[in-house]
Amino acid sequence: MAVDREQVLKEAAALLTRRATTSMDEIARAAGISRATLHRHFAGRDALIKALEEQGIAQFAQAVDRARLAEGDAVGALRRLIGETEPHAAMLAFLSTENQLFEGGEINAGWLELDARISALFRRGHEEGDFRIDLSPAWLTEALYGLIGAGAWAVHEGRVARNDLNHSIAELLLGGIRRSMEK
Amino acid sequence: MAVDREQVLKEAAALLTRRATTSMDEIARAAGISRATLHRHFAGRDALIKALEEQGIAQFAQAVDRARLAEGDAVGALRRLIGETEPHAAMLAFLSTENQLFEGGEINAGWLELDARISALFRRGHEEGDFRIDLSPAWLTEALYGLIGAGAWAVHEGRVARNDLNHSIAELLLGGIRRSMEK
Amino acid sequence: MAVDREQVLKEAAALLTRRATTSMDEIARAAGISRATLHRHFAGRDALIKALEEQGIAQFAQAVDRARLAEGDAVGALRRLIGETEPHAAMLAFLSTENQLFEGGEINAGWLELDARISALFRRGHEEGDFRIDLSPAWLTEALYGLIGAGAWAVHEGRVARNDLNHSIAELLLGGIRRSMEK
Amino acid sequence: MAVDREQVLKEAAALLTRRATTSMDEIARAAGISRATLHRHFAGRDALIKALEEQGIAQFAQAVDRARLAEGDAVGALRRLIGETEPHAAMLAFLSTENQLFEGGEINAGWLELDARISALFRRGHEEGDFRIDLSPAWLTEALYGLIGAGAWAVHEGRVARNDLNHSIAELLLGGIRRSMEK
DNA sequence: TATGAATGAGTCTTCATTCAT
DNA sequence: AATGAATGAAGACTCATTCAT
């Protein structure tokens, strides 16, 4: 019976990632509580979204921390990043979608920082000669989000096995980014 | 003054692909007609979304046709596909997220066909030895959608120049898919 | 193609008698013309209703005239009245329903006059000793309308044969009204 | 404050039986609740009408039960039926006119049963020699409804005293049905 | 604390009516 | 004269939120 904040957030993330217009009622029902109780946990819809966002950013930040982006070469760091991030793929997809939706509002500071850290990794890859220089860090960052989101969806739809996801994303991204040894 | 269905659909697409909750009133105003007239053109919100969906799929189908996926080698075909598809990126993103395309169990038949044609291209690339075989056609198809969506967003946000988009997506994707000549 | 006022009124009567909320669109379609044309024939919904009412009252008035209520004994006069009125039963039902609906508005003068003429017949029946005096003229008038309406419906539903209607109404009403010869 | 379904239905019945186009807003206000709350009690207008229909039929069924149609002679049974039914006259009129009771092909089963029970009473009257055989049970049933409706209206308009209504209907109907002792 | 009940605000939808051709 | 197109006004419906228990 005791459904705590975490549980609710988890359900909300799953639903809102799929459809940003999911109603409070649907979220409450999915979490097994009443609408009124949902409102007691979170002051309102905006507060729920915000909490979700913050939780997601926190999770993502931890994943990025664990990936130790500054250590070793950029290729290894990117592999670690994908490995750590992939479990949170759905949440990450939600975050990037949300940011798209909140065109007007300011973007969360924590998110901007993560964005910057990931961009920095790609920049390091450029500088150290590991990554092609014709693909900008900004684009590679977006592409990473896009591939992770696509991967989460593909798994959800049963088109890709969960165990293959890490490999699928990393190989696709790295294969492209890695300066090919051709010639 | 004569605002026809096409005009209205175009405006609706522009608005709804940016914000799925755009109201009928906003759409009507953007199209320069009254809400009642909008309802004369499309029986209701659902009908409008459906029409949009069909138009989008039709546009996408034409783009795929123009790409002549069966001609030449798979690499060239994929480049053409990206080139032709990229202008419809926003619509593609809309189709694959906020609408009922994948809901209610009934996936649009036209969409399934397109999906199949694109998968076939990746399969051809495998068979002809151009693409890595450890990345499945299904995954590559999803990844393509993901990258196109990410690209549209990156352009929208000013992180990638519109003129670079085609190159950015194609190089990233192909670089990864192409069997590297390393060693 | 040339659908004239009469035709339209006839269709409108048929529909509105059945359901007072029938829309202008339904009426127009039933009459085989466009909504706009319907509005050219009749200034608006109220005007249509009014025209219908007036036509109905005119028809009813002619029927009452033909019944020569003042001639012969009251029983014969009532038989004639029913005989003449019955073909217009649906319209009569519409009229009494309409008057019920227009609680606020004033009742049509023509209708009041007809009401008065019919009441007078029942009063004559009382005075001449043909009708029971415990049933007031006002009630008998309402009862006559009620039975004619019920008869129209019963015929429409196939529960009474059109040819039996006249007899069914007259016998039921007269059998009751006629001072019984019992004792 | 606690306005329950029953209360709401009662108000709705009062309003809708007088004017079939009464808006949800008016009904809600009459019941002392908001439109939204009205929609919580009844999923929509159709649901409200349907509930009303069912309640009306249930009330009418109880009245018919109380009349014990099978007991005593048919004349007494019919008198009891009129006495019990008359208080529900407005609802009866509503049921038989403005609603979907007879539309969409699906006549309410409960209603059909009541119709059958009343018809059976008239048939018994025929078989036991109390009622004229030239007036069919089906017609007499319709006539009964018509007279009750006319009576309700006559009372509403002040043309018949409420206390006289029972007598007025019963005498008119029975006087006609009863095999006259004439000759 | 948890929730059924209630609701204000806002959106969707329909209708009678008008207008331009 | 007839009609397809357009619309303001009004009603139906939904949602996030609050309240009383």
mmCIF file of N, CA and C in Angstrom, chain C residues 27-120:
data_model
loop_
_atom_site.group_PDB
_atom_site.id
_atom_site.type_symbol
_atom_site.label_atom_id
_atom_site.label_comp_id
_atom_site.label_asym_id
_atom_site.label_seq_id
_atom_site.Cartn_x
_atom_site.Cartn_y
_atom_site.Cartn_z
ATOM 1 N N ILE C 27 -33.598 18.413 -41.525
ATOM 2 C CA ILE C 27 -34.796 18.787 -42.276
ATOM 3 C C ILE C 27 -34.431 19.082 -43.729
ATOM 4 N N ALA C 28 -33.349 19.847 -43.898
ATOM 5 C CA ALA C 28 -32.930 20.205 -45.256
ATOM 6 C C ALA C 28 -32.612 18.950 -46.056
ATOM 7 N N ARG C 29 -31.854 18.059 -45.439
ATOM 8 C CA ARG C 29 -31.481 16.855 -46.165
ATOM 9 C C ARG C 29 -32.706 16.030 -46.531
ATOM 10 N N ALA C 30 -33.642 15.932 -45.575
ATOM 11 C CA ALA C 30 -34.847 15.150 -45.843
ATOM 12 C C ALA C 30 -35.628 15.755 -47.007
ATOM 13 N N ALA C 31 -35.557 17.070 -47.113
ATOM 14 C CA ALA C 31 -36.301 17.746 -48.186
ATOM 15 C C ALA C 31 -35.487 17.772 -49.477
ATOM 16 N N GLY C 32 -34.278 17.297 -49.417
ATOM 17 C CA GLY C 32 -33.446 17.230 -50.613
ATOM 18 C C GLY C 32 -32.863 18.564 -51.037
ATOM 19 N N ILE C 33 -32.759 19.484 -50.104
ATOM 20 C CA ILE C 33 -32.144 20.777 -50.426
ATOM 21 C C ILE C 33 -31.027 21.073 -49.437
ATOM 22 N N SER C 34 -30.282 22.118 -49.692
ATOM 23 C CA SER C 34 -29.188 22.456 -48.789
ATOM 24 C C SER C 34 -29.698 23.305 -47.628
ATOM 25 N N ARG C 35 -28.904 23.325 -46.595
ATOM 26 C CA ARG C 35 -29.270 24.134 -45.440
ATOM 27 C C ARG C 35 -29.518 25.585 -45.846
ATOM 28 N N ALA C 36 -28.631 26.079 -46.707
ATOM 29 C CA ALA C 36 -28.748 27.474 -47.131
ATOM 30 C C ALA C 36 -30.077 27.722 -47.821
ATOM 31 N N THR C 37 -30.480 26.782 -48.648
ATOM 32 C CA THR C 37 -31.742 26.940 -49.367
ATOM 33 C C THR C 37 -32.919 26.881 -48.397
ATOM 34 N N LEU C 38 -32.814 26.014 -47.447
ATOM 35 C CA LEU C 38 -33.875 25.945 -46.446
ATOM 36 C C LEU C 38 -34.038 27.310 -45.776
ATOM 37 N N HIS C 39 -32.884 27.937 -45.564
ATOM 38 C CA HIS C 39 -32.934 29.254 -44.922
ATOM 39 C C HIS C 39 -33.462 30.330 -45.860
ATOM 40 N N ARG C 40 -33.394 30.058 -47.159
ATOM 41 C CA ARG C 40 -33.976 31.025 -48.085
ATOM 42 C C ARG C 40 -35.497 30.880 -48.099
ATOM 43 N N HIS C 41 -35.966 29.678 -47.921
ATOM 44 C CA HIS C 41 -37.408 29.454 -47.886
ATOM 45 C C HIS C 41 -38.014 30.012 -46.605
ATOM 46 N N PHE C 42 -37.301 29.802 -45.522
ATOM 47 C CA PHE C 42 -37.811 30.261 -44.221
ATOM 48 C C PHE C 42 -36.704 31.019 -43.506
ATOM 49 N N ALA C 43 -37.029 32.202 -43.060
ATOM 50 C CA ALA C 43 -36.017 33.110 -42.510
ATOM 51 C C ALA C 43 -35.135 32.452 -41.446
ATOM 52 N N GLY C 44 -35.673 31.502 -40.747
ATOM 53 C CA GLY C 44 -34.893 30.864 -39.675
ATOM 54 C C GLY C 44 -35.700 29.746 -39.071
ATOM 55 N N ARG C 45 -35.131 29.137 -38.065
ATOM 56 C CA ARG C 45 -35.825 28.010 -37.457
ATOM 57 C C ARG C 45 -37.186 28.431 -36.918
ATOM 58 N N ASP C 46 -37.214 29.542 -36.201
ATOM 59 C CA ASP C 46 -38.472 30.003 -35.637
ATOM 60 C C ASP C 46 -39.502 30.225 -36.732
ATOM 61 N N ALA C 47 -39.038 30.831 -37.832
ATOM 62 C CA ALA C 47 -39.957 31.106 -38.933
ATOM 63 C C ALA C 47 -40.508 29.797 -39.501
ATOM 64 N N LEU C 48 -39.650 28.803 -39.578
ATOM 65 C CA LEU C 48 -40.101 27.503 -40.087
ATOM 66 C C LEU C 48 -41.158 26.902 -39.179
ATOM 67 N N ILE C 49 -40.867 26.932 -37.901
ATOM 68 C CA ILE C 49 -41.821 26.394 -36.926
ATOM 69 C C ILE C 49 -43.146 27.143 -37.038
ATOM 70 N N LYS C 50 -43.025 28.442 -37.141
ATOM 71 C CA LYS C 50 -44.233 29.264 -37.210
ATOM 72 C C LYS C 50 -45.036 28.920 -38.462
ATOM 73 N N ALA C 51 -44.333 28.817 -39.598
ATOM 74 C CA ALA C 51 -45.019 28.496 -40.847
ATOM 75 C C ALA C 51 -45.717 27.147 -40.714
ATOM 76 N N LEU C 52 -45.028 26.232 -40.096
ATOM 77 C CA LEU C 52 -45.581 24.910 -39.900
ATOM 78 C C LEU C 52 -46.839 24.995 -39.050
ATOM 79 N N GLU C 53 -46.718 25.772 -38.004
ATOM 80 C CA GLU C 53 -47.827 25.949 -37.088
ATOM 81 C C GLU C 53 -49.019 26.536 -37.837
ATOM 82 N N GLU C 54 -48.720 27.565 -38.641
ATOM 83 C CA GLU C 54 -49.826 28.213 -39.342
ATOM 84 C C GLU C 54 -50.453 27.292 -40.377
ATOM 85 N N GLN C 55 -49.608 26.572 -41.061
ATOM 86 C CA GLN C 55 -50.159 25.640 -42.030
ATOM 87 C C GLN C 55 -51.019 24.600 -41.327
ATOM 88 N N GLY C 56 -50.492 24.114 -40.220
ATOM 89 C CA GLY C 56 -51.233 23.109 -39.466
ATOM 90 C C GLY C 56 -52.555 23.651 -38.986
ATOM 91 N N ILE C 57 -52.526 24.844 -38.455
ATOM 92 C CA ILE C 57 -53.762 25.432 -37.954
ATOM 93 C C ILE C 57 -54.743 25.646 -39.090
ATOM 94 N N ALA C 58 -54.242 26.079 -40.229
ATOM 95 C CA ALA C 58 -55.110 26.300 -41.385
ATOM 96 C C ALA C 58 -55.765 24.990 -41.817
ATOM 97 N N GLN C 59 -54.954 23.947 -41.889
ATOM 98 C CA GLN C 59 -55.501 22.641 -42.264
ATOM 99 C C GLN C 59 -56.552 22.201 -41.261
ATOM 100 N N PHE C 60 -56.172 22.376 -40.008
ATOM 101 C CA PHE C 60 -57.072 21.953 -38.938
ATOM 102 C C PHE C 60 -58.374 22.765 -38.994
ATOM 103 N N ALA C 61 -58.227 24.059 -39.254
ATOM 104 C CA ALA C 61 -59.403 24.930 -39.325
ATOM 105 C C ALA C 61 -60.320 24.470 -40.457
ATOM 106 N N GLN C 62 -59.742 24.138 -41.584
ATOM 107 C CA GLN C 62 -60.565 23.654 -42.690
ATOM 108 C C GLN C 62 -61.289 22.371 -42.303
ATOM 109 N N ALA C 63 -60.562 21.494 -41.617
ATOM 110 C CA ALA C 63 -61.181 20.251 -41.184
ATOM 111 C C ALA C 63 -62.360 20.530 -40.258
ATOM 112 N N VAL C 64 -62.165 21.456 -39.367
ATOM 113 C CA VAL C 64 -63.237 21.795 -38.438
ATOM 114 C C VAL C 64 -64.413 22.419 -39.195
ATOM 115 N N ASP C 65 -64.090 23.263 -40.169
ATOM 116 C CA ASP C 65 -65.152 23.845 -40.987
ATOM 117 C C ASP C 65 -65.969 22.738 -41.650
ATOM 118 N N ARG C 66 -65.235 21.842 -42.279
ATOM 119 C CA ARG C 66 -65.926 20.781 -43.006
ATOM 120 C C ARG C 66 -66.780 19.907 -42.082
ATOM 121 N N ALA C 67 -66.414 19.880 -40.824
ATOM 122 C CA ALA C 67 -67.160 19.033 -39.879
ATOM 123 C C ALA C 67 -68.511 19.646 -39.503
ATOM 124 N N ARG C 68 -68.713 20.899 -39.860
ATOM 125 C CA ARG C 68 -69.986 21.593 -39.550
ATOM 126 C C ARG C 68 -70.457 21.243 -38.131
ATOM 127 N N LEU C 69 -69.681 21.724 -37.179
ATOM 128 C CA LEU C 69 -69.921 21.337 -35.785
ATOM 129 C C LEU C 69 -71.281 21.762 -35.265
ATOM 130 N N ALA C 70 -71.829 22.793 -35.877
ATOM 131 C CA ALA C 70 -73.102 23.305 -35.352
ATOM 132 C C ALA C 70 -74.300 22.497 -35.844
ATOM 133 N N GLU C 71 -74.107 21.712 -36.877
ATOM 134 C CA GLU C 71 -75.246 21.005 -37.461
ATOM 135 C C GLU C 71 -75.544 19.675 -36.780
ATOM 136 N N GLY C 72 -76.769 19.310 -36.797
ATOM 137 C CA GLY C 72 -77.195 18.010 -36.267
ATOM 138 C C GLY C 72 -76.924 17.892 -34.773
ATOM 139 N N ASP C 73 -76.901 16.675 -34.277
ATOM 140 C CA ASP C 73 -76.652 16.520 -32.844
ATOM 141 C C ASP C 73 -75.148 16.479 -32.577
ATOM 142 N N ALA C 74 -74.775 16.640 -31.314
ATOM 143 C CA ALA C 74 -73.363 16.742 -30.953
ATOM 144 C C ALA C 74 -72.608 15.463 -31.274
ATOM 145 N N VAL C 75 -73.274 14.340 -31.116
ATOM 146 C CA VAL C 75 -72.598 13.070 -31.387
ATOM 147 C C VAL C 75 -72.178 12.989 -32.846
ATOM 148 N N GLY C 76 -73.096 13.293 -33.726
ATOM 149 C CA GLY C 76 -72.762 13.264 -35.144
ATOM 150 C C GLY C 76 -71.677 14.261 -35.478
ATOM 151 N N ALA C 77 -71.788 15.428 -34.872
ATOM 152 C CA ALA C 77 -70.792 16.470 -35.139
ATOM 153 C C ALA C 77 -69.407 16.002 -34.699
ATOM 154 N N LEU C 78 -69.352 15.348 -33.549
ATOM 155 C CA LEU C 78 -68.052 14.888 -33.057
ATOM 156 C C LEU C 78 -67.505 13.797 -33.981
ATOM 157 N N ARG C 79 -68.368 12.922 -34.439
ATOM 158 C CA ARG C 79 -67.934 11.897 -35.399
ATOM 159 C C ARG C 79 -67.345 12.578 -36.639
ATOM 160 N N ARG C 80 -68.052 13.572 -37.122
ATOM 161 C CA ARG C 80 -67.553 14.258 -38.323
ATOM 162 C C ARG C 80 -66.209 14.920 -38.004
ATOM 163 N N LEU C 81 -66.143 15.509 -36.837
ATOM 164 C CA LEU C 81 -64.892 16.193 -36.474
ATOM 165 C C LEU C 81 -63.722 15.205 -36.480
ATOM 166 N N ILE C 82 -63.920 14.077 -35.868
ATOM 167 C CA ILE C 82 -62.848 13.084 -35.837
ATOM 168 C C ILE C 82 -62.519 12.622 -37.248
ATOM 169 N N GLY C 83 -63.550 12.379 -38.025
ATOM 170 C CA GLY C 83 -63.323 11.924 -39.391
ATOM 171 C C GLY C 83 -62.513 12.921 -40.202
ATOM 172 N N GLU C 84 -62.825 14.177 -40.035
ATOM 173 C CA GLU C 84 -62.123 15.197 -40.817
ATOM 174 C C GLU C 84 -60.719 15.476 -40.275
ATOM 175 N N THR C 85 -60.591 15.337 -38.972
ATOM 176 C CA THR C 85 -59.338 15.710 -38.318
ATOM 177 C C THR C 85 -58.266 14.630 -38.443
ATOM 178 N N GLU C 86 -58.708 13.410 -38.429
ATOM 179 C CA GLU C 86 -57.791 12.281 -38.371
ATOM 180 C C GLU C 86 -56.710 12.285 -39.454
ATOM 181 N N PRO C 87 -57.033 12.684 -40.697
ATOM 182 C CA PRO C 87 -55.948 12.713 -41.691
ATOM 183 C C PRO C 87 -54.822 13.668 -41.317
ATOM 184 N N HIS C 88 -55.125 14.606 -40.470
ATOM 185 C CA HIS C 88 -54.104 15.582 -40.079
ATOM 186 C C HIS C 88 -53.556 15.278 -38.688
ATOM 187 N N ALA C 89 -53.709 14.042 -38.294
ATOM 188 C CA ALA C 89 -53.371 13.675 -36.919
ATOM 189 C C ALA C 89 -51.928 14.012 -36.553
ATOM 190 N N ALA C 90 -50.975 13.673 -37.454
ATOM 191 C CA ALA C 90 -49.573 13.930 -37.131
ATOM 192 C C ALA C 90 -49.340 15.419 -36.914
ATOM 193 N N MET C 91 -49.924 16.216 -37.813
ATOM 194 C CA MET C 91 -49.754 17.661 -37.674
ATOM 195 C C MET C 91 -50.385 18.158 -36.379
ATOM 196 N N LEU C 92 -51.529 17.618 -36.064
ATOM 197 C CA LEU C 92 -52.210 18.030 -34.837
ATOM 198 C C LEU C 92 -51.355 17.677 -33.623
ATOM 199 N N ALA C 93 -50.755 16.507 -33.665
ATOM 200 C CA ALA C 93 -49.883 16.105 -32.566
ATOM 201 C C ALA C 93 -48.730 17.091 -32.434
ATOM 202 N N PHE C 94 -48.189 17.484 -33.590
ATOM 203 C CA PHE C 94 -47.109 18.460 -33.565
ATOM 204 C C PHE C 94 -47.563 19.760 -32.922
ATOM 205 N N LEU C 95 -48.754 20.219 -33.340
ATOM 206 C CA LEU C 95 -49.256 21.484 -32.811
ATOM 207 C C LEU C 95 -49.429 21.445 -31.304
ATOM 208 N N SER C 96 -50.032 20.391 -30.799
ATOM 209 C CA SER C 96 -50.250 20.388 -29.351
ATOM 210 C C SER C 96 -48.912 20.241 -28.625
ATOM 211 N N THR C 97 -47.991 19.478 -29.202
ATOM 212 C CA THR C 97 -46.659 19.369 -28.597
ATOM 213 C C THR C 97 -45.975 20.721 -28.595
ATOM 214 N N GLU C 98 -46.010 21.392 -29.732
ATOM 215 C CA GLU C 98 -45.369 22.699 -29.842
ATOM 216 C C GLU C 98 -45.896 23.665 -28.797
ATOM 217 N N ASN C 99 -47.214 23.683 -28.674
ATOM 218 C CA ASN C 99 -47.796 24.595 -27.701
ATOM 219 C C ASN C 99 -47.322 24.259 -26.293
ATOM 220 N N GLN C 100 -47.103 22.972 -26.070
ATOM 221 C CA GLN C 100 -46.577 22.595 -24.766
ATOM 222 C C GLN C 100 -45.166 23.152 -24.596
ATOM 223 N N LEU C 101 -44.400 23.113 -25.687
ATOM 224 C CA LEU C 101 -43.008 23.532 -25.585
ATOM 225 C C LEU C 101 -42.860 25.039 -25.425
ATOM 226 N N PHE C 102 -43.727 25.769 -26.137
ATOM 227 C CA PHE C 102 -43.611 27.228 -26.049
ATOM 228 C C PHE C 102 -44.285 27.742 -24.788
ATOM 229 N N GLU C 103 -43.819 27.292 -23.683
ATOM 230 C CA GLU C 103 -44.460 27.711 -22.435
ATOM 231 C C GLU C 103 -44.457 29.231 -22.311
ATOM 232 N N GLY C 104 -43.307 29.806 -22.660
ATOM 233 C CA GLY C 104 -43.174 31.242 -22.488
ATOM 234 C C GLY C 104 -44.009 32.035 -23.473
ATOM 235 N N GLY C 105 -43.900 31.686 -24.751
ATOM 236 C CA GLY C 105 -44.546 32.503 -25.783
ATOM 237 C C GLY C 105 -46.066 32.485 -25.727
ATOM 238 N N GLU C 106 -46.632 33.413 -26.431
ATOM 239 C CA GLU C 106 -48.097 33.468 -26.467
ATOM 240 C C GLU C 106 -48.592 32.391 -27.431
ATOM 241 N N ILE C 107 -49.751 31.894 -27.141
ATOM 242 C CA ILE C 107 -50.315 30.842 -27.979
ATOM 243 C C ILE C 107 -50.973 31.483 -29.195
ATOM 244 N N ASN C 108 -50.797 30.848 -30.317
ATOM 245 C CA ASN C 108 -51.351 31.335 -31.576
ATOM 246 C C ASN C 108 -52.856 31.582 -31.484
ATOM 247 N N ALA C 109 -53.277 32.718 -31.975
ATOM 248 C CA ALA C 109 -54.686 33.110 -31.865
ATOM 249 C C ALA C 109 -55.592 32.124 -32.593
ATOM 250 N N GLY C 110 -55.150 31.721 -33.771
ATOM 251 C CA GLY C 110 -55.959 30.785 -34.550
ATOM 252 C C GLY C 110 -56.213 29.499 -33.781
ATOM 253 N N TRP C 111 -55.185 29.079 -33.109
ATOM 254 C CA TRP C 111 -55.309 27.857 -32.334
ATOM 255 C C TRP C 111 -56.333 28.023 -31.209
ATOM 256 N N LEU C 112 -56.231 29.156 -30.545
ATOM 257 C CA LEU C 112 -57.169 29.416 -29.449
ATOM 258 C C LEU C 112 -58.606 29.374 -29.958
ATOM 259 N N GLU C 113 -58.790 29.915 -31.144
ATOM 260 C CA GLU C 113 -60.140 29.946 -31.700
ATOM 261 C C GLU C 113 -60.643 28.530 -31.970
ATOM 262 N N LEU C 114 -59.782 27.727 -32.559
ATOM 263 C CA LEU C 114 -60.171 26.343 -32.835
ATOM 264 C C LEU C 114 -60.494 25.613 -31.542
ATOM 265 N N ASP C 115 -59.643 25.842 -30.571
ATOM 266 C CA ASP C 115 -59.856 25.269 -29.254
ATOM 267 C C ASP C 115 -61.248 25.629 -28.751
ATOM 268 N N ALA C 116 -61.567 26.886 -28.934
ATOM 269 C CA ALA C 116 -62.854 27.383 -28.446
ATOM 270 C C ALA C 116 -64.009 26.714 -29.198
ATOM 271 N N ARG C 117 -63.824 26.550 -30.507
ATOM 272 C CA ARG C 117 -64.906 25.944 -31.291
ATOM 273 C C ARG C 117 -65.136 24.497 -30.859
ATOM 274 N N ILE C 118 -64.056 23.807 -30.579
ATOM 275 C CA ILE C 118 -64.204 22.405 -30.177
ATOM 276 C C ILE C 118 -64.811 22.300 -28.786
ATOM 277 N N SER C 119 -64.312 23.172 -27.909
ATOM 278 C CA SER C 119 -64.898 23.196 -26.569
ATOM 279 C C SER C 119 -66.402 23.452 -26.670
ATOM 280 N N ALA C 120 -66.748 24.355 -27.556
ATOM 281 C CA ALA C 120 -68.168 24.702 -27.699
ATOM 282 C C ALA C 120 -68.990 23.482 -28.100
#
